Amino acid sequence: MTDTVTTKAVSGASALVEKVPLETYVPPAKPSLIGLSRAEISDRLGEIGVQAGQRKMRTQQLWNWMYFRGAKNFAEMTNVSKDMRAELEKHFTVDRPEVVAEQISNDGTRKWLLRLPSGDKAERPHEVECVYIPETDRGTLCVSSQVGCTLNCSFCHTGTQRLVRNLTAGEIVGQVMVARDRLNDWADREDGTRRVTNIVMMGMGEPLYNFDAVRDALLIVGDNEGIGISRRRITLSTSGVVPNIKRTGDEIGVMLAISLHAVRDELRNELVPLNRKYPIKELLQACRDYPGASNARRITFEYVMLKGVNDSLDDARLLVKLLKGIPAKINLIPFNPWPGTAYECSDWEQIEKFSEYIFNAGYSSPVRTPRGRDILAACGQLKSETEKLSARERQALRAMAMTD
């Protein structure tokens, strides 16, 4: 039996790429250079006999072709000698994750299912999702850091999938490169604009439980001689891995977002079980100490609106009290339903009251417009296609799409 994906999503969304049968999968014979730092690339060149005096120049050539021009193979690297290209081709690739399915929502949101090399033909290759959200003034790419998740947040679809493994730096950077490939968004775009302008580490997994790979990947993404996305346009979202929050500011220097979702420990213990290890008081102190936080670089607190659970005005009052002294904005997220969930989205009138109270207290409180719900691409809905939906879940998904 082949492993395929339905090419027509619910509610009129379309899939432009059929999922590739797993029988066709062949593990890579050569390592990819994607995700390596300049020093690591130089070391690899040394391993294949490139003289020390040439490595800096060759490294910079490769860096420019991979991360600025988006070259998909060494043959494209025309200012590298023919013999050097042949030697590189013998040992390495510049491969990124394989796109095995693409869905486009009615609102223009795109979701890619990406297959990652396992390195072992006997092992099923792993898959993750990343999402591109186009807006009038920006294009945001939501990137995954793990296959699955270990946090088990009760309102999150991704949290129902077991953690399989961490992604490598190359697999994280590769998601950005895939998006630029699919959107024709490299340096040679005729109008000079960029479609991917912002990165959010808000996809599958907890980024701060894969700190080293996330750090290395984001330093490449933010490098102004390569992919060149400003660190002020890169946001890392964590559920509250307190020991690595300061490290994020010191070693990566990107914007910080906290998945808060509750103002009392007893409720947050249920919604975000990590709270049992790092309770609210400890988490908020880490935010107060976050390097570089200021009114110009505010910390975003994400707050999913759950009907009758965390959406009362008492919750809003306590939220304002808790965040006192932290340069912050509160991002209110209407709950995005998924098959089998026990939660409902707060009524819109209640969301507006909650938002108004926070705004009047002096905090920005935008309500995030749900995007890509019809293809399960909205916040909290990502789940690898390897985790199959049951017939009952598929029926529930169709019903949800009909009511949107």
Tab-separated table of N, CA and C in Angstrom, residues 73-234:
chain	number	residue	atom	x	y	z
A	73	ASN	N	22.494	23.122	-6.538
A	73	ASN	CA	23.551	22.161	-6.839
A	73	ASN	C	24.836	22.926	-7.123
A	74	PHE	N	25.941	22.211	-7.136
A	74	PHE	CA	27.242	22.852	-7.325
A	74	PHE	C	27.441	23.331	-8.759
A	75	ALA	N	26.743	22.722	-9.712
A	75	ALA	CA	26.883	23.127	-11.107
A	75	ALA	C	26.481	24.577	-11.329
A	76	GLU	N	25.589	25.102	-10.482
A	76	GLU	CA	25.154	26.492	-10.615
A	76	GLU	C	26.219	27.488	-10.179
A	77	MET	N	27.231	27.021	-9.480
A	77	MET	CA	28.212	27.934	-8.860
A	77	MET	C	29.290	28.301	-9.875
A	78	THR	N	28.958	29.209	-10.770
A	78	THR	CA	29.759	29.454	-11.966
A	78	THR	C	31.109	30.111	-11.706
A	79	ASN	N	31.301	30.761	-10.545
A	79	ASN	CA	32.605	31.365	-10.274
A	79	ASN	C	33.521	30.428	-9.481
A	80	VAL	N	33.082	29.180	-9.325
A	80	VAL	CA	33.919	28.138	-8.727
A	80	VAL	C	34.472	27.294	-9.875
A	81	SER	N	35.754	26.965	-9.813
A	81	SER	CA	36.381	26.230	-10.913
A	81	SER	C	35.680	24.902	-11.170
A	82	LYS	N	35.760	24.439	-12.410
A	82	LYS	CA	35.104	23.197	-12.799
A	82	LYS	C	35.632	22.021	-11.975
A	83	ASP	N	36.947	21.980	-11.759
A	83	ASP	CA	37.525	20.882	-10.979
A	83	ASP	C	37.042	20.927	-9.529
A	84	MET	N	36.939	22.136	-8.982
A	84	MET	CA	36.481	22.268	-7.601
A	84	MET	C	35.021	21.849	-7.473
A	85	ARG	N	34.213	22.235	-8.461
A	85	ARG	CA	32.800	21.828	-8.430
A	85	ARG	C	32.663	20.310	-8.489
A	86	ALA	N	33.492	19.683	-9.305
A	86	ALA	CA	33.448	18.222	-9.414
A	86	ALA	C	33.835	17.564	-8.088
A	87	GLU	N	34.835	18.135	-7.416
A	87	GLU	CA	35.264	17.581	-6.129
A	87	GLU	C	34.183	17.762	-5.066
A	88	LEU	N	33.557	18.919	-5.068
A	88	LEU	CA	32.462	19.146	-4.123
A	88	LEU	C	31.314	18.181	-4.390
A	89	GLU	N	30.984	18.000	-5.657
A	89	GLU	CA	29.880	17.105	-6.036
A	89	GLU	C	30.165	15.672	-5.604
A	90	LYS	N	31.422	15.294	-5.585
A	90	LYS	CA	31.809	13.936	-5.211
A	90	LYS	C	31.522	13.658	-3.732
A	91	HIS	N	31.614	14.693	-2.906
A	91	HIS	CA	31.555	14.484	-1.452
A	91	HIS	C	30.317	15.043	-0.767
A	92	PHE	N	29.701	16.094	-1.337
A	92	PHE	CA	28.650	16.817	-0.628
A	92	PHE	C	27.455	17.101	-1.538
A	93	THR	N	26.394	17.623	-0.909
A	93	THR	CA	25.261	18.194	-1.634
A	93	THR	C	24.912	19.531	-0.993
A	94	VAL	N	23.979	20.241	-1.609
A	94	VAL	CA	23.375	21.413	-0.963
A	94	VAL	C	21.865	21.173	-0.869
A	95	ASP	N	21.501	19.925	-0.586
A	95	ASP	CA	20.093	19.533	-0.518
A	95	ASP	C	19.417	20.108	0.709
A	96	ARG	N	18.128	20.414	0.563
A	96	ARG	CA	17.270	20.791	1.695
A	96	ARG	C	16.192	19.715	1.850
A	97	PRO	N	15.337	19.856	2.863
A	97	PRO	CA	14.264	18.872	3.017
A	97	PRO	C	13.418	18.771	1.751
A	98	GLU	N	12.857	17.593	1.538
A	98	GLU	CA	12.063	17.320	0.339
A	98	GLU	C	10.604	17.721	0.561
A	99	VAL	N	10.060	18.508	-0.359
A	99	VAL	CA	8.642	18.857	-0.299
A	99	VAL	C	7.838	17.675	-0.833
A	100	VAL	N	7.025	17.091	0.031
A	100	VAL	CA	6.217	15.951	-0.402
A	100	VAL	C	4.741	16.287	-0.495
A	101	ALA	N	4.339	17.424	0.049
A	101	ALA	CA	2.959	17.885	-0.127
A	101	ALA	C	2.908	19.374	0.155
A	102	GLU	N	2.116	20.070	-0.630
A	102	GLU	CA	1.902	21.509	-0.435
A	102	GLU	C	0.406	21.770	-0.487
A	103	GLN	N	-0.076	22.489	0.502
A	103	GLN	CA	-1.481	22.878	0.521
A	103	GLN	C	-1.572	24.392	0.575
A	104	ILE	N	-2.542	24.929	-0.144
A	104	ILE	CA	-2.757	26.373	-0.150
A	104	ILE	C	-4.170	26.638	0.361
A	105	SER	N	-4.246	27.421	1.432
A	105	SER	CA	-5.531	27.759	2.039
A	105	SER	C	-6.286	28.769	1.181
A	106	ASN	N	-7.563	28.893	1.464
A	106	ASN	CA	-8.375	29.910	0.801
A	106	ASN	C	-7.851	31.320	1.056
A	107	ASP	N	-7.150	31.523	2.191
A	107	ASP	CA	-6.649	32.867	2.499
A	107	ASP	C	-5.209	33.084	2.029
A	108	GLY	N	-4.658	32.131	1.266
A	108	GLY	CA	-3.322	32.276	0.724
A	108	GLY	C	-2.218	31.649	1.556
A	109	THR	N	-2.543	31.214	2.768
A	109	THR	CA	-1.557	30.527	3.600
A	109	THR	C	-1.110	29.230	2.917
A	110	ARG	N	0.174	28.959	2.973
A	110	ARG	CA	0.715	27.730	2.390
A	110	ARG	C	1.305	26.858	3.490
A	111	LYS	N	1.026	25.571	3.395
A	111	LYS	CA	1.608	24.617	4.343
A	111	LYS	C	2.358	23.556	3.555
A	112	TRP	N	3.627	23.354	3.938
A	112	TRP	CA	4.441	22.334	3.300
A	112	TRP	C	4.709	21.192	4.263
A	113	LEU	N	4.500	19.982	3.796
A	113	LEU	CA	4.936	18.794	4.511
A	113	LEU	C	6.311	18.438	3.957
A	114	LEU	N	7.302	18.394	4.831
A	114	LEU	CA	8.688	18.207	4.420
A	114	LEU	C	9.223	16.890	4.946
A	115	ARG	N	9.831	16.134	4.065
A	115	ARG	CA	10.427	14.857	4.453
A	115	ARG	C	11.905	15.073	4.738
A	116	LEU	N	12.352	14.551	5.869
A	116	LEU	CA	13.728	14.707	6.311
A	116	LEU	C	14.474	13.400	6.112
A	117	PRO	N	15.727	13.458	5.699
A	117	PRO	CA	16.480	12.212	5.512
A	117	PRO	C	16.730	11.512	6.837
A	118	SER	N	16.498	10.217	6.862
A	118	SER	CA	16.770	9.448	8.080
A	118	SER	C	18.195	8.937	8.100
A	119	GLY	N	18.806	8.840	6.916
A	119	GLY	CA	20.145	8.288	6.835
A	119	GLY	C	20.174	6.775	6.854
A	120	ASP	N	19.014	6.156	6.976
A	120	ASP	CA	18.947	4.700	7.068
A	120	ASP	C	17.764	4.232	6.243
A	121	LYS	N	18.034	3.446	5.207
A	121	LYS	CA	16.963	3.008	4.306
A	121	LYS	C	15.906	2.196	5.032
A	122	ALA	N	16.324	1.507	6.101
A	122	ALA	CA	15.370	0.663	6.836
A	122	ALA	C	14.477	1.479	7.748
A	123	GLU	N	14.854	2.733	8.000
A	123	GLU	CA	14.099	3.560	8.930
A	123	GLU	C	13.152	4.476	8.169
A	124	ARG	N	11.927	4.583	8.646
A	124	ARG	CA	10.971	5.480	8.014
A	124	ARG	C	11.474	6.914	8.129
A	125	PRO	N	11.537	7.651	7.013
A	125	PRO	CA	11.975	9.051	7.109
A	125	PRO	C	10.973	9.879	7.895
A	126	HIS	N	11.458	10.878	8.551
A	126	HIS	CA	10.610	11.713	9.389
A	126	HIS	C	10.076	12.894	8.596
A	127	GLU	N	8.981	13.457	9.071
A	127	GLU	CA	8.332	14.560	8.375
A	127	GLU	C	7.935	15.652	9.360
A	128	VAL	N	8.025	16.905	8.911
A	128	VAL	CA	7.569	18.050	9.690
A	128	VAL	C	6.788	18.976	8.767
A	129	GLU	N	6.105	19.934	9.363
A	129	GLU	CA	5.361	20.924	8.600
A	129	GLU	C	5.921	22.315	8.881
A	130	CYS	N	5.912	23.164	7.863
A	130	CYS	CA	6.150	24.584	8.067
A	130	CYS	C	5.121	25.355	7.249
A	131	VAL	N	4.867	26.588	7.665
A	131	VAL	CA	3.732	27.347	7.132
A	131	VAL	C	4.185	28.749	6.742
A	132	TYR	N	3.729	29.192	5.568
A	132	TYR	CA	3.989	30.551	5.096
A	132	TYR	C	2.685	31.349	5.130
A	133	ILE	N	2.728	32.506	5.783
A	133	ILE	CA	1.539	33.340	5.962
A	133	ILE	C	1.772	34.686	5.285
A	134	PRO	N	1.191	34.911	4.107
A	134	PRO	CA	1.374	36.200	3.428
A	134	PRO	C	0.435	37.268	3.972
A	135	GLU	N	0.964	38.464	4.162
A	135	GLU	CA	0.160	39.612	4.567
A	135	GLU	C	0.542	40.789	3.681
A	136	THR	N	-0.201	41.884	3.785
A	136	THR	CA	0.046	43.012	2.886
A	136	THR	C	1.430	43.624	3.090
A	137	ASP	N	1.920	43.621	4.323
A	137	ASP	CA	3.187	44.305	4.610
A	137	ASP	C	4.318	43.361	4.997
A	138	ARG	N	4.073	42.060	4.960
A	138	ARG	CA	5.106	41.106	5.359
A	138	ARG	C	4.715	39.709	4.895
A	139	GLY	N	5.696	38.808	4.976
A	139	GLY	CA	5.427	37.393	4.755
A	139	GLY	C	6.120	36.620	5.853
A	140	THR	N	5.367	35.915	6.671
A	140	THR	CA	5.908	35.250	7.853
A	140	THR	C	6.000	33.750	7.628
A	141	LEU	N	7.155	33.181	7.946
A	141	LEU	CA	7.352	31.742	7.830
A	141	LEU	C	7.428	31.137	9.224
A	142	CYS	N	6.554	30.192	9.488
A	142	CYS	CA	6.508	29.500	10.777
A	142	CYS	C	7.305	28.202	10.649
A	143	VAL	N	8.369	28.092	11.436
A	143	VAL	CA	9.367	27.040	11.275
A	143	VAL	C	9.326	26.072	12.453
A	144	SER	N	9.523	24.793	12.166
A	144	SER	CA	9.535	23.753	13.191
A	144	SER	C	10.948	23.489	13.693
A	145	SER	N	11.052	23.013	14.934
A	145	SER	CA	12.357	22.719	15.537
A	145	SER	C	12.511	21.268	15.954
A	146	GLN	N	11.400	20.528	16.007
A	146	GLN	CA	11.449	19.124	16.399
A	146	GLN	C	10.452	18.337	15.562
A	147	VAL	N	10.684	17.034	15.436
A	147	VAL	CA	9.685	16.134	14.876
A	147	VAL	C	8.804	15.716	16.041
A	148	GLY	N	7.569	16.250	16.068
A	148	GLY	CA	6.703	16.022	17.209
A	148	GLY	C	6.991	17.016	18.312
A	149	CYS	N	6.553	16.692	19.520
A	149	CYS	CA	6.724	17.605	20.648
A	149	CYS	C	6.633	16.811	21.936
A	150	THR	N	7.330	17.300	22.942
A	150	THR	CA	7.354	16.600	24.231
A	150	THR	C	6.511	17.283	25.298
A	151	LEU	N	5.891	18.434	24.983
A	151	LEU	CA	5.277	19.252	26.026
A	151	LEU	C	3.849	18.864	26.377
A	152	ASN	N	3.116	18.262	25.447
A	152	ASN	CA	1.752	17.795	25.714
A	152	ASN	C	0.806	18.887	26.190
A	153	CYS	N	0.936	20.092	25.618
A	153	CYS	CA	-0.025	21.145	25.951
A	153	CYS	C	-1.418	20.700	25.531
A	154	SER	N	-2.377	20.807	26.431
A	154	SER	CA	-3.660	20.138	26.229
A	154	SER	C	-4.500	20.742	25.117
A	155	PHE	N	-4.237	22.006	24.737
A	155	PHE	CA	-5.039	22.663	23.705
A	155	PHE	C	-4.388	22.586	22.329
A	156	CYS	N	-3.214	21.967	22.229
A	156	CYS	CA	-2.400	22.023	21.011
A	156	CYS	C	-2.414	20.690	20.283
A	157	HIS	N	-2.734	20.720	18.982
A	157	HIS	CA	-2.771	19.503	18.181
A	157	HIS	C	-1.386	18.869	18.068
A	158	THR	N	-0.355	19.703	17.890
A	158	THR	CA	1.002	19.179	17.773
A	158	THR	C	1.392	18.412	19.028
A	159	GLY	N	0.893	18.866	20.170
A	159	GLY	CA	1.234	18.222	21.431
A	159	GLY	C	0.683	16.819	21.580
A	160	THR	N	-0.255	16.425	20.691
A	160	THR	CA	-0.776	15.060	20.740
A	160	THR	C	0.144	14.087	20.014
A	161	GLN	N	1.157	14.599	19.339
A	161	GLN	CA	2.106	13.750	18.624
A	161	GLN	C	3.348	13.565	19.476
A	162	ARG	N	3.838	12.358	19.581
A	162	ARG	CA	5.009	12.082	20.413
A	162	ARG	C	6.249	12.740	19.820
A	163	LEU	N	7.203	13.034	20.692
A	163	LEU	CA	8.478	13.548	20.223
A	163	LEU	C	9.278	12.409	19.598
A	164	VAL	N	9.746	12.641	18.371
A	164	VAL	CA	10.553	11.645	17.667
A	164	VAL	C	12.035	12.000	17.770
A	165	ARG	N	12.372	13.242	17.400
A	165	ARG	CA	13.755	13.681	17.507
A	165	ARG	C	13.851	15.181	17.297
A	166	ASN	N	15.010	15.735	17.649
A	166	ASN	CA	15.317	17.122	17.343
A	166	ASN	C	15.693	17.261	15.876
A	167	LEU	N	15.439	18.426	15.301
A	167	LEU	CA	15.929	18.721	13.967
A	167	LEU	C	17.380	19.200	14.054
A	168	THR	N	18.125	19.001	12.986
A	168	THR	CA	19.470	19.541	12.893
A	168	THR	C	19.390	21.001	12.457
A	169	ALA	N	20.495	21.721	12.600
A	169	ALA	CA	20.530	23.104	12.120
A	169	ALA	C	20.224	23.161	10.632
A	170	GLY	N	20.747	22.188	9.869
A	170	GLY	CA	20.481	22.166	8.431
A	170	GLY	C	19.026	21.957	8.106
A	171	GLU	N	18.325	21.148	8.897
A	171	GLU	CA	16.903	20.905	8.650
A	171	GLU	C	16.056	22.112	9.010
A	172	ILE	N	16.538	22.922	9.968
A	172	ILE	CA	15.823	24.152	10.336
A	172	ILE	C	16.061	25.227	9.281
A	173	VAL	N	17.332	25.477	8.932
A	173	VAL	CA	17.638	26.429	7.864
A	173	VAL	C	16.985	25.981	6.563
A	174	GLY	N	16.980	24.668	6.332
A	174	GLY	CA	16.407	24.129	5.100
A	174	GLY	C	14.950	24.493	4.898
A	175	GLN	N	14.194	24.657	5.984
A	175	GLN	CA	12.792	25.055	5.847
A	175	GLN	C	12.674	26.454	5.249
A	176	VAL	N	13.564	27.349	5.679
A	176	VAL	CA	13.574	28.707	5.132
A	176	VAL	C	13.951	28.664	3.655
A	177	MET	N	14.916	27.824	3.319
A	177	MET	CA	15.369	27.726	1.939
A	177	MET	C	14.305	27.103	1.045
A	178	VAL	N	13.586	26.116	1.560
A	178	VAL	CA	12.473	25.533	0.802
A	178	VAL	C	11.429	26.596	0.494
A	179	ALA	N	11.093	27.410	1.489
A	179	ALA	CA	10.096	28.460	1.275
A	179	ALA	C	10.562	29.421	0.184
A	180	ARG	N	11.822	29.816	0.237
A	180	ARG	CA	12.331	30.709	-0.808
A	180	ARG	C	12.342	30.020	-2.173
A	181	ASP	N	12.652	28.722	-2.199
A	181	ASP	CA	12.586	27.984	-3.462
A	181	ASP	C	11.169	28.018	-4.034
A	182	ARG	N	10.201	27.669	-3.193
A	182	ARG	CA	8.814	27.539	-3.661
A	182	ARG	C	8.215	28.877	-4.051
A	183	LEU	N	8.676	29.958	-3.409
A	183	LEU	CA	8.112	31.289	-3.644
A	183	LEU	C	8.951	32.122	-4.609
A	184	ASN	N	9.998	31.512	-5.176
A	184	ASN	CA	10.903	32.242	-6.073
A	184	ASN	C	11.391	33.515	-5.384
A	185	ASP	N	12.034	33.339	-4.242
A	185	ASP	CA	12.303	34.456	-3.343
A	185	ASP	C	13.788	34.658	-3.078
A	186	TRP	N	14.643	34.265	-4.036
A	186	TRP	CA	16.068	34.439	-3.833
A	186	TRP	C	16.546	35.773	-4.388
A	187	ALA	N	17.844	36.001	-4.368
A	187	ALA	CA	18.421	37.318	-4.665
A	187	ALA	C	18.138	37.797	-6.082
A	188	ASP	N	17.849	36.881	-7.005
A	188	ASP	CA	17.651	37.291	-8.386
A	188	ASP	C	16.196	37.619	-8.724
A	189	ARG	N	15.355	37.771	-7.697
A	189	ARG	CA	13.974	38.208	-7.975
A	189	ARG	C	14.007	39.549	-8.703
A	190	GLU	N	13.224	39.650	-9.766
A	190	GLU	CA	13.298	40.814	-10.646
A	190	GLU	C	12.954	42.121	-9.941
A	191	ASP	N	11.958	42.094	-9.043
A	191	ASP	CA	11.543	43.351	-8.414
A	191	ASP	C	12.321	43.668	-7.140
A	192	GLY	N	13.226	42.767	-6.742
A	192	GLY	CA	14.074	43.030	-5.582
A	192	GLY	C	13.384	42.939	-4.241
A	193	THR	N	12.099	42.583	-4.220
A	193	THR	CA	11.375	42.473	-2.953
A	193	THR	C	11.589	41.097	-2.349
A	194	ARG	N	11.117	40.946	-1.123
A	194	ARG	CA	11.198	39.661	-0.446
A	194	ARG	C	9.798	39.217	-0.034
A	195	ARG	N	9.514	37.943	-0.261
A	195	ARG	CA	8.229	37.395	0.175
A	195	ARG	C	8.313	36.859	1.599
A	196	VAL	N	9.449	36.258	1.951
A	196	VAL	CA	9.661	35.824	3.334
A	196	VAL	C	10.456	36.924	4.032
A	197	THR	N	9.768	37.688	4.886
A	197	THR	CA	10.417	38.810	5.578
A	197	THR	C	10.587	38.555	7.063
A	198	ASN	N	9.803	37.642	7.618
A	198	ASN	CA	9.818	37.373	9.062
A	198	ASN	C	9.859	35.877	9.299
A	199	ILE	N	10.554	35.485	10.366
A	199	ILE	CA	10.626	34.085	10.777
A	199	ILE	C	10.084	33.971	12.192
A	200	VAL	N	9.230	32.996	12.418
A	200	VAL	CA	8.787	32.695	13.785
A	200	VAL	C	9.066	31.222	14.074
A	201	MET	N	9.797	30.973	15.152
A	201	MET	CA	10.014	29.598	15.608
A	201	MET	C	8.813	29.212	16.446
A	202	MET	N	7.713	28.924	15.746
A	202	MET	CA	6.450	28.597	16.411
A	202	MET	C	5.812	27.359	15.796
A	203	GLY	N	6.597	26.594	15.033
A	203	GLY	CA	6.062	25.394	14.422
A	203	GLY	C	6.091	24.222	15.396
A	204	MET	N	6.305	23.032	14.871
A	204	MET	CA	6.314	21.834	15.698
A	204	MET	C	7.510	21.838	16.638
A	205	GLY	N	7.267	21.513	17.914
A	205	GLY	CA	8.349	21.346	18.864
A	205	GLY	C	8.594	22.558	19.745
A	206	GLU	N	9.409	22.363	20.761
A	206	GLU	CA	9.836	23.411	21.686
A	206	GLU	C	11.266	23.813	21.333
A	207	PRO	N	11.476	25.007	20.766
A	207	PRO	CA	12.809	25.396	20.294
A	207	PRO	C	13.891	25.339	21.363
A	208	LEU	N	13.551	25.684	22.608
A	208	LEU	CA	14.579	25.744	23.644
A	208	LEU	C	14.932	24.373	24.214
A	209	TYR	N	14.250	23.312	23.768
A	209	TYR	CA	14.715	21.955	24.051
A	209	TYR	C	15.591	21.427	22.914
A	210	ASN	N	15.868	22.267	21.943
A	210	ASN	CA	16.803	21.945	20.854
A	210	ASN	C	17.678	23.176	20.640
A	211	PHE	N	18.212	23.694	21.738
A	211	PHE	CA	18.805	25.029	21.728
A	211	PHE	C	19.956	25.166	20.741
A	212	ASP	N	20.927	24.259	20.785
A	212	ASP	CA	22.136	24.438	19.977
A	212	ASP	C	21.814	24.489	18.487
A	213	ALA	N	20.973	23.571	18.012
A	213	ALA	CA	20.636	23.544	16.586
A	213	ALA	C	19.830	24.774	16.188
A	214	VAL	N	18.895	25.189	17.043
A	214	VAL	CA	18.099	26.386	16.758
A	214	VAL	C	18.995	27.619	16.712
A	215	ARG	N	19.896	27.731	17.691
A	215	ARG	CA	20.830	28.860	17.701
A	215	ARG	C	21.648	28.898	16.416
A	216	ASP	N	22.259	27.765	16.063
A	216	ASP	CA	23.126	27.732	14.894
A	216	ASP	C	22.344	28.065	13.620
A	217	ALA	N	21.112	27.568	13.534
A	217	ALA	CA	20.292	27.831	12.355
A	217	ALA	C	19.905	29.300	12.257
A	218	LEU	N	19.492	29.894	13.373
A	218	LEU	CA	19.033	31.284	13.336
A	218	LEU	C	20.191	32.254	13.099
A	219	LEU	N	21.390	31.897	13.531
A	219	LEU	CA	22.543	32.744	13.222
A	219	LEU	C	22.820	32.747	11.724
A	220	ILE	N	22.574	31.628	11.061
A	220	ILE	CA	22.713	31.575	9.605
A	220	ILE	C	21.600	32.374	8.931
A	221	VAL	N	20.370	32.191	9.400
A	221	VAL	CA	19.229	32.909	8.813
A	221	VAL	C	19.411	34.420	8.949
A	222	GLY	N	19.985	34.857	10.066
A	222	GLY	CA	20.150	36.288	10.311
A	222	GLY	C	21.427	36.880	9.747
A	223	ASP	N	22.283	36.061	9.132
A	223	ASP	CA	23.555	36.554	8.604
A	223	ASP	C	23.316	37.473	7.413
A	224	ASN	N	23.837	38.701	7.465
A	224	ASN	CA	23.521	39.676	6.418
A	224	ASN	C	24.277	39.445	5.115
A	225	GLU	N	25.152	38.454	5.072
A	225	GLU	CA	25.804	38.087	3.823
A	225	GLU	C	25.161	36.849	3.198
A	226	GLY	N	24.051	36.418	3.784
A	226	GLY	CA	23.377	35.231	3.274
A	226	GLY	C	21.878	35.441	3.188
A	227	ILE	N	21.131	34.663	3.964
A	227	ILE	CA	19.673	34.771	3.937
A	227	ILE	C	19.235	36.156	4.380
A	228	GLY	N	19.907	36.720	5.370
A	228	GLY	CA	19.802	38.140	5.658
A	228	GLY	C	18.488	38.630	6.233
A	229	ILE	N	17.834	37.815	7.058
A	229	ILE	CA	16.627	38.280	7.748
A	229	ILE	C	17.048	38.858	9.097
A	230	SER	N	16.717	40.115	9.324
A	230	SER	CA	17.134	40.808	10.539
A	230	SER	C	16.681	40.043	11.779
A	231	ARG	N	17.543	40.038	12.799
A	231	ARG	CA	17.173	39.352	14.046
A	231	ARG	C	15.960	40.002	14.701
A	232	ARG	N	15.687	41.252	14.376
A	232	ARG	CA	14.485	41.900	14.911
A	232	ARG	C	13.232	41.428	14.187
A	233	ARG	N	13.419	40.665	13.106
A	233	ARG	CA	12.295	40.070	12.388
A	233	ARG	C	12.240	38.552	12.594
A	234	ILE	N	13.022	38.078	13.552
A	234	ILE	CA	13.002	36.660	13.917
A	234	ILE	C	12.499	36.550	15.347
